[in-house]
Amino acid sequence: MTATTTADLLALDRVAQDLLFRAARTANTFTDEPVTDAQVAAIHDLIRYGPTAYNGQPLRVLLLRSAAARARLLPYVSSSNRAKTASAPLTAILAADVDFHQRLPELYPHRPQARDWLADRAARVEQARFNATLQIGYLIVGVRAAGLAAGPMAGFDTAGVQREFFPDGRHEVLLLLNLGHPDLGAPHDRLPRLDTGEVIRTLDEPG
Amino acid sequence: MTATTTADLLALDRVAQDLLFRAARTANTFTDEPVTDAQVAAIHDLIRYGPTAYNGQPLRVLLLRSAAARARLLPYVSSSNRAKTASAPLTAILAADVDFHQRLPELYPHRPQARDWLADRAARVEQARFNATLQIGYLIVGVRAAGLAAGPMAGFDTAGVQREFFPDGRHEVLLLLNLGHPDLGAPHDRLPRLDTGEVIRTLDEPG
């Protein structure tokens, strides 16, 4: 018998809560066990159902598996991120497709004119970045759903990575993500999280 | 006996996969059943463990529950979003705290100087927006984990909502989110999703 906790108020079972959030940790070191293409496809097949504006799904993922592919990335990565990026079984470059709107007649068929609402590139870049970032949130959850650990990294030369890997000029690089089976032992205790009262408030009515 | 599918490659059980992604739908209409403060706290207590850069956790949530609170929002909402925002049991304004860095000595204690790395406001706004958007991805998953449906809405006057609800100038409003128990029946069939091969590719080595 355990006391009722906030976890009991959720429909999601406790094992899944732990897998995705409570016990999951960002990983900096990984075992040698590979992350297979089938696992990556399974993660995508789950998280692709997460919602995006106009169902636009702007996230694009470039996987770097081989040492040769990784070697092209390392010069752009901050020194503190280099060793883990070199040794992770798989590294993903996460980017937004700024021309995602070209697919809207197919992805948002009840309003095919949505493509034309997004004719302005500057507005579209903002939309692409925002919705691809939402999808990165789903993706991090999805990596954990596969029993893997994710290691997101923001410390890199974004413009350099964009030139090196997306010379077409139609993608905005957002984040790097290492994936793998976490090595035993987290590097430090879990960092403190804000309390609900510090994050969420209810608007008071005028009296 | 069913055929092996990509779903079987995940550690997350099928019921949870359906609850969070495969069967979950964005809701436009809700039942009258309220969303309680305890449910909101339970959702936050789950998703607050999702990772953010520097553990900065910039997402802030303002809940509008009463008709009077909702009435202050409606003038800023696009006409197509007005009815559902007026009738949802709970509407949340999701924003990024641009001054999240002030908490870093406490939230990122092993590198308290991270606060000073973020002294430049423009760089901080970008960080705050990006990481709060990641957290919105976790939040949408968390709403579903509570057995509720989420209705994210981007169609509103962002500057107007910011002035009306965050006059302090330290928050960037990102998205509106209706929460509730979904009314029976989705409004339309699920929209098509991109195939894995359209979203994810592996970098080919130079030959």
Coordinates of C-alpha atoms in Angstrom, one line a residue:
Chain A
M1 CA 0.0 0.0 0.0
T2 CA 1.4 3.3 -1.0
A3 CA 0.0 6.8 -0.5
T4 CA -2.0 8.3 -3.3
T5 CA 0.2 10.6 -5.3
T6 CA -0.2 12.9 -8.3
A7 CA 1.0 10.0 -10.4
D8 CA -2.3 8.1 -9.6
L9 CA -4.3 10.9 -11.1
L10 CA -2.9 10.1 -14.5
A11 CA -4.3 7.6 -17.0
L12 CA -0.8 6.6 -18.1
D13 CA 0.5 3.7 -16.0
R14 CA 3.4 4.1 -13.6
V15 CA 5.8 2.0 -15.6
A16 CA 5.3 4.2 -18.6
Q17 CA 5.5 7.4 -16.5
D18 CA 8.9 6.3 -15.3
L19 CA 10.1 5.2 -18.7
L20 CA 9.2 8.5 -20.4
F21 CA 9.7 11.1 -17.7
R22 CA 10.3 10.2 -14.0
A23 CA 13.2 7.7 -14.4
A24 CA 14.4 8.9 -17.8
R25 CA 17.7 10.8 -17.9
T26 CA 19.6 12.7 -20.5
A27 CA 22.6 10.6 -21.4
N28 CA 26.2 11.7 -22.0
T29 CA 27.7 8.2 -22.3
F30 CA 26.4 5.2 -24.1
T31 CA 27.1 1.5 -24.4
D32 CA 28.4 0.0 -27.7
E33 CA 25.0 -1.5 -28.5
P34 CA 23.8 0.0 -31.8
V35 CA 20.6 1.8 -32.5
T36 CA 19.1 0.1 -35.5
D37 CA 17.3 1.7 -38.4
A38 CA 14.2 -0.4 -37.4
Q39 CA 14.2 1.2 -34.0
V40 CA 14.5 4.7 -35.5
A41 CA 11.6 3.9 -37.8
A42 CA 9.5 2.6 -34.9
I43 CA 10.2 5.8 -33.0
H44 CA 9.1 7.9 -35.9
D45 CA 6.0 5.8 -36.6
L46 CA 4.9 6.6 -33.0
I47 CA 5.7 10.3 -32.7
R48 CA 4.6 11.3 -36.2
Y49 CA 1.0 11.3 -34.8
G50 CA 1.9 14.3 -32.5
P51 CA 0.0 17.4 -33.6
T52 CA 1.5 20.3 -35.6
A53 CA -0.1 23.4 -37.0
Y54 CA -1.8 22.7 -40.4
N55 CA -0.5 19.2 -39.9
G56 CA 2.6 20.5 -41.5
Q57 CA 5.2 18.2 -39.8
P58 CA 8.2 20.3 -40.7
L59 CA 10.8 18.2 -38.7
R60 CA 13.5 16.6 -40.8
V61 CA 16.1 14.2 -39.3
L62 CA 19.6 13.5 -40.7
L63 CA 21.2 10.5 -39.1
L64 CA 25.0 10.2 -38.7
R65 CA 26.0 6.6 -38.0
S66 CA 29.5 6.0 -39.4
A67 CA 32.7 7.5 -38.0
A68 CA 33.2 9.2 -41.4
A69 CA 29.8 10.9 -41.2
R70 CA 30.5 11.9 -37.6
A71 CA 33.8 13.3 -38.5
R72 CA 32.1 15.9 -40.7
L73 CA 30.1 17.1 -37.6
L74 CA 32.7 17.2 -34.9
P75 CA 34.5 20.4 -36.0
Y76 CA 31.2 22.3 -35.4
V77 CA 30.4 20.9 -32.0
S78 CA 31.5 22.6 -28.8
S79 CA 34.4 21.0 -27.0
S80 CA 32.3 19.8 -24.2
N81 CA 30.0 18.0 -26.6
R82 CA 32.7 16.4 -28.8
A83 CA 33.6 13.2 -27.0
K84 CA 30.0 12.1 -26.5
T85 CA 29.1 12.9 -30.1
A86 CA 32.0 10.9 -31.3
S87 CA 31.1 7.9 -29.2
A88 CA 27.3 7.8 -29.3
P89 CA 25.9 4.9 -31.4
L90 CA 23.9 7.3 -33.4
T91 CA 23.8 11.1 -33.8
A92 CA 20.8 12.9 -35.4
I93 CA 20.8 16.4 -36.8
L94 CA 17.3 17.8 -36.2
A95 CA 16.2 20.5 -38.7
A96 CA 13.0 22.3 -39.8
D97 CA 12.0 22.1 -43.5
V98 CA 11.2 25.8 -44.3
D99 CA 9.4 24.7 -47.5
F100 CA 7.1 22.3 -45.6
H101 CA 4.1 24.2 -46.9
Q102 CA 4.6 22.6 -50.4
R103 CA 3.1 19.4 -48.9
L104 CA 0.1 21.0 -47.4
P105 CA -2.4 20.3 -50.2
E106 CA -1.8 16.6 -49.4
L107 CA -1.3 16.9 -45.6
Y108 CA -4.1 19.3 -44.9
P109 CA -6.5 18.4 -47.7
H110 CA -9.6 20.1 -46.4
R111 CA -7.9 23.5 -46.7
P112 CA -5.4 23.1 -49.6
Q113 CA -5.2 26.9 -49.8
A114 CA -3.1 26.8 -46.5
R115 CA -0.1 26.5 -48.8
D116 CA -0.7 30.0 -50.1
W117 CA -1.2 31.5 -46.6
L118 CA 2.4 30.6 -46.0
A119 CA 3.8 32.1 -49.2
D120 CA 5.8 34.6 -47.1
R121 CA 9.2 33.0 -46.3
A122 CA 9.9 34.9 -43.0
A123 CA 6.6 33.9 -41.5
R124 CA 7.1 30.3 -42.7
V125 CA 10.5 30.1 -41.1
E126 CA 9.0 31.0 -37.8
Q127 CA 6.2 28.4 -38.2
A128 CA 8.7 25.7 -39.4
R129 CA 11.0 26.3 -36.4
F130 CA 8.2 26.4 -33.8
N131 CA 6.4 23.2 -35.1
A132 CA 9.6 21.3 -35.7
T133 CA 10.6 22.1 -32.1
L134 CA 7.3 20.8 -30.8
Q135 CA 8.1 17.6 -32.8
I136 CA 11.5 17.4 -31.1
G137 CA 9.7 17.4 -27.8
Y138 CA 7.6 14.4 -29.1
L139 CA 10.8 12.8 -30.5
I140 CA 12.7 12.9 -27.2
V141 CA 9.6 11.2 -25.6
G142 CA 9.7 8.7 -28.5
V143 CA 13.4 7.8 -28.0
R144 CA 12.6 7.0 -24.4
A145 CA 9.5 5.0 -25.5
A146 CA 12.0 2.8 -27.4
G147 CA 13.9 2.1 -24.2
L148 CA 16.8 4.3 -25.4
A149 CA 18.3 7.5 -23.9
A150 CA 18.4 10.8 -25.7
G151 CA 21.2 13.3 -25.4
P152 CA 20.1 16.7 -26.8
M153 CA 22.8 19.2 -27.5
A154 CA 22.5 22.9 -28.3
G155 CA 26.2 23.7 -28.1
F156 CA 27.3 23.8 -31.7
D157 CA 27.9 26.1 -34.6
T158 CA 24.4 26.2 -36.1
A159 CA 25.3 28.1 -39.2
G160 CA 28.3 25.8 -39.9
V161 CA 26.2 22.6 -39.5
Q162 CA 23.6 24.1 -41.8
R163 CA 26.2 24.9 -44.5
E164 CA 27.9 21.5 -44.1
F165 CA 24.8 19.2 -44.1
F166 CA 22.0 21.3 -45.6
P167 CA 23.5 23.4 -48.4
D168 CA 20.1 23.6 -50.1
G169 CA 19.2 26.6 -47.9
R170 CA 15.8 25.2 -47.2
H171 CA 16.4 23.8 -43.8
E172 CA 16.9 25.4 -40.3
V173 CA 19.1 23.3 -38.0
L174 CA 17.7 23.3 -34.5
L175 CA 19.4 20.7 -32.3
L176 CA 21.7 17.8 -32.2
L177 CA 20.6 14.6 -30.6
N178 CA 22.7 11.6 -29.5
L179 CA 20.8 8.3 -29.2
G180 CA 21.8 5.0 -27.6
H181 CA 21.6 2.7 -24.6
P182 CA 22.7 4.7 -21.6
D183 CA 25.8 3.6 -19.8
L184 CA 25.1 2.5 -16.3
G185 CA 25.0 5.3 -13.8
A186 CA 23.9 8.9 -14.5
P187 CA 26.6 11.5 -14.3
H188 CA 25.0 13.4 -11.5
D189 CA 21.9 13.5 -9.4
R190 CA 18.8 14.7 -11.2
L191 CA 18.8 18.5 -11.3
P192 CA 16.0 20.3 -9.4
R193 CA 12.7 21.0 -11.1
L194 CA 10.4 24.0 -10.6
D195 CA 7.3 23.4 -8.5
T196 CA 3.9 23.6 -10.1
G197 CA 3.2 26.8 -8.3
E198 CA 6.2 28.4 -9.9
V199 CA 5.2 27.5 -13.4
I200 CA 1.4 27.5 -13.5
R201 CA -1.0 30.1 -12.1
T202 CA -4.7 30.7 -12.6
L203 CA -5.8 34.1 -13.7
D204 CA -7.6 35.9 -10.8
E205 CA -10.8 37.6 -11.7
P206 CA -11.1 41.3 -11.2
G207 CA -13.0 41.6 -7.9
Chain B
M1 CA -1.6 -13.8 -32.9
T2 CA -0.9 -10.5 -34.7
A3 CA 1.9 -9.7 -37.0
T4 CA 5.0 -8.0 -35.6
T5 CA 4.8 -4.3 -36.2
T6 CA 7.0 -1.4 -35.5
A7 CA 5.0 -0.9 -32.3
D8 CA 6.4 -4.1 -30.9
L9 CA 9.9 -2.7 -31.2
L10 CA 9.1 -0.1 -28.5
A11 CA 9.6 -0.6 -24.8
L12 CA 6.4 1.5 -24.2
D13 CA 3.3 -0.8 -24.0
R14 CA 0.6 -0.6 -26.7
V15 CA -2.0 0.9 -24.4
A16 CA 0.3 3.8 -23.6
Q17 CA 1.3 4.2 -27.2
D18 CA -2.4 4.6 -28.2
L19 CA -3.1 6.9 -25.2
L20 CA -0.3 9.3 -26.0
F21 CA 0.0 9.1 -29.8
R22 CA -1.7 6.6 -32.0
A23 CA -5.3 7.0 -30.8
A24 CA -5.0 10.5 -29.3
R25 CA -6.6 13.3 -31.3
T26 CA -6.6 17.1 -31.2
A27 CA -10.0 18.1 -29.8
N28 CA -12.2 21.0 -30.9
T29 CA -15.2 20.2 -28.7
F30 CA -15.2 19.0 -25.1
T31 CA -17.7 17.6 -22.6
D32 CA -18.8 19.8 -19.6
E33 CA -16.6 17.7 -17.3
P34 CA -14.1 20.0 -15.6
V35 CA -10.3 19.8 -15.6
T36 CA -9.3 20.1 -12.0
D37 CA -6.3 21.9 -10.5
A38 CA -5.2 18.5 -9.2
Q39 CA -5.1 17.1 -12.7
V40 CA -3.2 20.1 -14.0
A41 CA -0.7 19.7 -11.1
A42 CA -0.4 15.9 -11.9
I43 CA 0.4 16.7 -15.5
H44 CA 3.0 19.2 -14.6
D45 CA 4.6 16.9 -12.0
L46 CA 5.1 14.4 -14.8
I47 CA 6.3 16.6 -17.6
R48 CA 8.6 18.8 -15.6
Y49 CA 11.2 16.0 -15.8
G50 CA 11.5 16.6 -19.6
P51 CA 15.0 18.0 -20.5
T52 CA 15.7 21.6 -21.3
A53 CA 19.0 23.4 -22.0
Y54 CA 20.8 24.3 -18.7
N55 CA 17.7 22.8 -17.0
G56 CA 16.3 26.2 -17.5
Q57 CA 12.6 25.2 -17.7
P58 CA 11.4 28.5 -19.2
L59 CA 7.7 27.4 -19.8
R60 CA 5.1 29.4 -17.9
V61 CA 1.4 28.6 -18.0
L62 CA -1.5 30.9 -17.3
L63 CA -4.8 29.1 -16.8
L64 CA -8.1 30.7 -17.7
R65 CA -11.0 28.9 -16.1
S66 CA -13.9 31.3 -15.5
A67 CA -16.1 32.8 -18.2
A68 CA -14.8 36.2 -17.1
A69 CA -11.2 35.2 -17.5
R70 CA -12.0 33.7 -20.9
A71 CA -13.8 36.8 -22.0
R72 CA -10.5 38.7 -21.8
L73 CA -8.9 36.3 -24.2
L74 CA -11.6 35.9 -26.9
P75 CA -11.1 39.3 -28.6
Y76 CA -7.6 38.2 -29.5
V77 CA -8.5 34.8 -30.8
S78 CA -9.2 34.1 -34.5
S79 CA -12.9 33.7 -35.4
S80 CA -12.4 30.0 -36.1
N81 CA -10.9 29.4 -32.7
R82 CA -13.4 31.5 -30.7
A83 CA -16.2 29.0 -30.1
K84 CA -14.0 26.2 -28.9
T85 CA -12.0 28.6 -26.6
A86 CA -15.2 29.9 -25.1
S87 CA -16.5 26.4 -24.4
A88 CA -13.4 24.4 -23.4
P89 CA -13.4 23.5 -19.6
L90 CA -9.9 25.1 -19.4
T91 CA -7.8 27.3 -21.6
A92 CA -4.0 27.7 -21.0
I93 CA -1.8 30.5 -22.3
L94 CA 1.6 29.1 -22.8
A95 CA 4.5 31.5 -22.6
A96 CA 8.3 31.5 -22.2
D97 CA 9.9 33.4 -19.3
V98 CA 12.6 35.4 -20.9
D99 CA 14.3 35.9 -17.6
F100 CA 14.5 32.2 -16.8
H101 CA 18.2 32.6 -16.4
Q102 CA 17.8 34.3 -13.0
R103 CA 17.0 30.8 -11.6
L104 CA 20.0 29.0 -13.1
P105 CA 22.2 29.2 -10.0
E106 CA 19.6 27.1 -8.3
L107 CA 18.5 24.9 -11.3
Y108 CA 22.0 24.3 -12.7
P109 CA 24.0 24.4 -9.5
H110 CA 27.2 22.8 -10.9
R111 CA 27.6 25.7 -13.3
P112 CA 26.1 28.8 -11.6
Q113 CA 27.9 31.0 -14.1
A114 CA 25.5 29.9 -16.8
R115 CA 23.3 32.8 -15.7
D116 CA 26.0 35.2 -16.9
W117 CA 26.4 33.4 -20.2
L118 CA 22.8 34.4 -20.9
A119 CA 23.2 38.1 -20.0
D120 CA 22.3 39.1 -23.6
R121 CA 18.6 39.5 -23.9
A122 CA 18.2 38.7 -27.6
A123 CA 20.1 35.4 -27.3
R124 CA 18.0 34.6 -24.2
V125 CA 14.7 35.2 -25.9
E126 CA 15.7 32.7 -28.6
Q127 CA 16.7 30.1 -25.9
A128 CA 13.6 30.8 -23.9
R129 CA 11.3 30.3 -26.9
F130 CA 13.1 27.2 -28.1
N131 CA 13.1 25.4 -24.8
A132 CA 9.6 26.4 -23.7
T133 CA 8.4 25.1 -27.1
L134 CA 10.1 21.7 -26.4
Q135 CA 8.3 21.8 -23.0
I136 CA 5.0 22.4 -24.9
G137 CA 5.7 19.2 -26.8
Y138 CA 6.1 17.4 -23.4
L139 CA 3.0 19.1 -22.1
I140 CA 0.8 18.0 -25.0
V141 CA 2.0 14.4 -24.3
G142 CA 1.3 15.0 -20.5
V143 CA -2.3 16.2 -21.1
R144 CA -2.9 13.0 -23.0
A145 CA -1.2 11.0 -20.2
A146 CA -3.9 12.4 -17.9
G147 CA -6.6 10.9 -20.2
L148 CA -7.5 14.4 -21.5
A149 CA -7.5 15.9 -24.9
A150 CA -5.4 18.9 -25.9
G151 CA -6.4 21.5 -28.5
P152 CA -3.4 23.6 -29.4
M153 CA -4.2 26.9 -31.2
A154 CA -1.8 29.2 -33.0
G155 CA -4.4 31.4 -34.6
F156 CA -4.5 34.5 -32.3
D157 CA -3.0 38.0 -31.9
T158 CA 0.2 37.1 -30.0
A159 CA 1.1 40.7 -29.3
G160 CA -2.4 41.5 -28.0
V161 CA -2.4 38.4 -25.7
Q162 CA 1.0 39.4 -24.5
R163 CA -0.1 42.9 -23.6
E164 CA -3.3 41.8 -22.0
F165 CA -2.0 39.0 -19.9
F166 CA 1.8 39.5 -19.5
P167 CA 2.2 43.3 -19.3
D168 CA 5.5 42.8 -17.4
G169 CA 7.3 42.4 -20.8
R170 CA 9.3 39.4 -19.6
H171 CA 7.2 36.7 -21.2
E172 CA 6.9 35.6 -24.8
V173 CA 3.5 34.1 -25.6
L174 CA 3.8 31.0 -27.8
L175 CA 0.6 29.1 -28.0
L176 CA -3.0 28.7 -26.6
L177 CA -4.1 25.3 -25.4
N178 CA -7.6 24.1 -24.7
L179 CA -7.9 21.1 -22.3
G180 CA -10.8 18.9 -21.5
H181 CA -12.5 15.6 -22.0
P182 CA -13.1 15.2 -25.7
D183 CA -16.6 15.1 -27.0
L184 CA -17.4 11.8 -28.7
G185 CA -16.4 11.6 -32.3
A186 CA -13.4 13.3 -33.9
P187 CA -14.4 16.0 -36.4
H188 CA -12.7 14.3 -39.3
D189 CA -10.5 11.4 -40.1
R190 CA -7.0 11.6 -38.9
L191 CA -4.9 13.6 -41.4
P192 CA -2.1 11.9 -43.3
R193 CA 1.3 11.6 -41.8
L194 CA 4.6 11.7 -43.6
D195 CA 6.4 8.3 -44.0
T196 CA 9.7 7.7 -42.2
G197 CA 11.6 7.8 -45.5
E198 CA 10.3 11.3 -46.1
V199 CA 11.4 12.6 -42.7
I200 CA 14.5 10.7 -41.8
R201 CA 17.5 9.9 -44.0
T202 CA 21.0 8.6 -43.2
L203 CA 24.0 10.5 -44.4
D204 CA 25.7 8.6 -47.2
E205 CA 29.5 8.4 -47.0
P206 CA 31.5 10.0 -49.7
G207 CA 32.5 6.9 -51.8

